[in-house]
Tab-separated table of C-alpha atoms in Angstrom:
chain	number	residue	atom	x	y	z
A	1	MET	CA	-32.106	-36.003	-22.617
A	2	SER	CA	-29.253	-38.325	-20.626
A	3	VAL	CA	-27.924	-37.718	-17.256
A	4	ALA	CA	-25.080	-36.636	-19.509
A	5	GLU	CA	-26.784	-34.102	-21.307
A	6	GLU	CA	-28.628	-32.230	-18.093
A	7	ILE	CA	-28.397	-28.830	-18.060
A	8	ILE	CA	-27.564	-27.109	-14.661
A	9	ASP	CA	-29.110	-23.668	-14.387
A	10	GLN	CA	-28.968	-22.241	-11.299
A	11	THR	CA	-28.867	-18.339	-9.632
A	12	VAL	CA	-26.519	-17.659	-6.156
A	13	SER	CA	-26.423	-14.589	-4.664
A	14	VAL	CA	-23.346	-12.375	-4.478
A	15	THR	CA	-22.380	-10.915	-1.357
A	16	ARG	CA	-21.090	-7.715	-0.570
A	17	SER	CA	-17.377	-8.938	-0.881
A	18	GLY	CA	-17.548	-10.317	-3.980
A	19	GLN	CA	-17.935	-14.035	-2.741
A	20	ALA	CA	-20.619	-15.990	-4.617
A	21	THR	CA	-21.336	-20.012	-3.203
A	22	ILE	CA	-20.889	-22.953	-6.029
A	23	PRO	CA	-23.863	-24.831	-5.438
A	24	ARG	CA	-23.361	-28.380	-4.023
A	25	GLU	CA	-24.962	-30.082	-7.326
A	26	ILE	CA	-22.831	-28.238	-9.612
A	27	ARG	CA	-19.478	-28.660	-7.183
A	28	GLU	CA	-20.470	-32.522	-7.064
A	29	LYS	CA	-21.264	-32.948	-10.572
A	30	VAL	CA	-17.636	-31.397	-12.006
A	31	GLY	CA	-15.404	-32.410	-8.960
A	32	ILE	CA	-14.794	-28.958	-7.491
A	33	SER	CA	-13.856	-30.212	-3.710
A	34	ALA	CA	-12.912	-27.554	-0.978
A	35	PRO	CA	-10.551	-26.254	-0.584
A	36	GLY	CA	-9.910	-26.045	-3.852
A	37	LYS	CA	-9.925	-23.354	-7.085
A	38	VAL	CA	-11.836	-22.534	-10.313
A	39	ARG	CA	-11.148	-20.490	-12.876
A	40	PHE	CA	-13.447	-17.531	-14.100
A	41	LYS	CA	-13.209	-16.681	-18.078
A	42	LEU	CA	-14.548	-13.627	-19.069
A	43	ASP	CA	-15.303	-13.125	-23.137
A	44	GLU	CA	-15.511	-10.654	-25.795
A	45	HIS	CA	-18.845	-11.275	-25.625
A	46	GLN	CA	-19.105	-10.858	-21.989
A	47	GLU	CA	-20.004	-14.607	-21.824
A	48	LEU	CA	-18.752	-15.915	-17.901
A	49	THR	CA	-17.601	-19.696	-17.672
A	50	VAL	CA	-16.616	-20.827	-14.440
A	51	GLU	CA	-14.319	-23.743	-14.634
A	52	LYS	CA	-12.434	-26.182	-12.704
A	53	VAL	CA	-8.931	-26.105	-11.795
A	54	PRO	CA	-7.489	-29.564	-11.620
A	55	HIS	CA	-5.154	-30.046	-8.571
A	56	PRO	CA	-1.220	-31.245	-9.377
A	57	SER	CA	-2.050	-34.626	-8.302
A	58	GLU	CA	-4.614	-34.931	-11.430
A	59	PHE	CA	-2.115	-34.764	-13.486
A	60	LYS	CA	-0.724	-37.065	-15.670
A	61	GLY	CA	2.752	-37.953	-16.304
A	62	MET	CA	6.001	-38.462	-14.176
A	63	GLY	CA	4.678	-39.235	-10.408
A	64	ALA	CA	0.713	-38.372	-11.123
A	65	ASP	CA	0.299	-42.329	-9.313
A	66	SER	CA	3.016	-41.566	-6.502
A	67	THR	CA	1.775	-42.331	-2.407
A	68	GLU	CA	4.827	-40.423	-1.146
A	69	GLY	CA	3.576	-36.886	-2.116
A	70	PRO	CA	4.248	-34.260	-4.664
A	71	TYR	CA	8.291	-33.865	-4.603
A	72	ALA	CA	8.360	-37.859	-4.736
A	73	ALA	CA	9.770	-37.368	-8.564
A	74	THR	CA	12.458	-34.642	-6.563
A	75	ARG	CA	13.254	-36.652	-3.815
A	76	GLU	CA	14.194	-39.943	-6.367
A	77	LEU	CA	16.515	-37.786	-8.422
A	78	ARG	CA	18.466	-35.966	-5.639
A	79	SER	CA	18.579	-39.477	-3.977
A	80	GLU	CA	20.566	-40.435	-7.563
A	81	ARG	CA	22.555	-37.986	-8.024
A	82	GLN	CA	23.850	-38.589	-4.566
A	83	LYS	CA	24.599	-42.160	-5.380
A	84	GLU	CA	26.433	-40.718	-8.836
A	85	LYS	CA	28.717	-38.686	-7.078
A	86	GLU	CA	29.458	-41.248	-4.256
A	87	ARG	CA	30.382	-43.734	-6.489
A	88	ASP	CA	32.436	-40.943	-9.015
A	89	ASP	CA	34.258	-40.784	-6.124
A	90	ARG	CA	35.075	-43.824	-5.256
A	91	LEU	CA	36.811	-43.779	-8.681
A	92	LEU	CA	38.768	-40.886	-8.530
A	93	GLY	CA	39.493	-41.990	-5.153
A	94	ASP	CA	40.950	-45.341	-6.572
A	95	ASP	CA	43.197	-43.487	-9.255
A	96	GLU	CA	45.061	-40.997	-6.763
């Protein structure tokens, strides 16, 4: 069995407040970091699945590789709108 096919089967305790610690080996293998989020899914057969919820910075697409933070695309759009407004104001001002 290859490392990619390795099955991890571990039992953890649940505290009185309902908390359970995800074992380090599993967190590292799936890339769950703290702080982070996981999703619990319970199907009709009572099978429980725990999945990592990706951080927004992990999504592909516009701004995904931005080093300017999560709102870089919004700032860029606002800047472009401001430039267009200033241009329109200049053009309209020339006609008066």
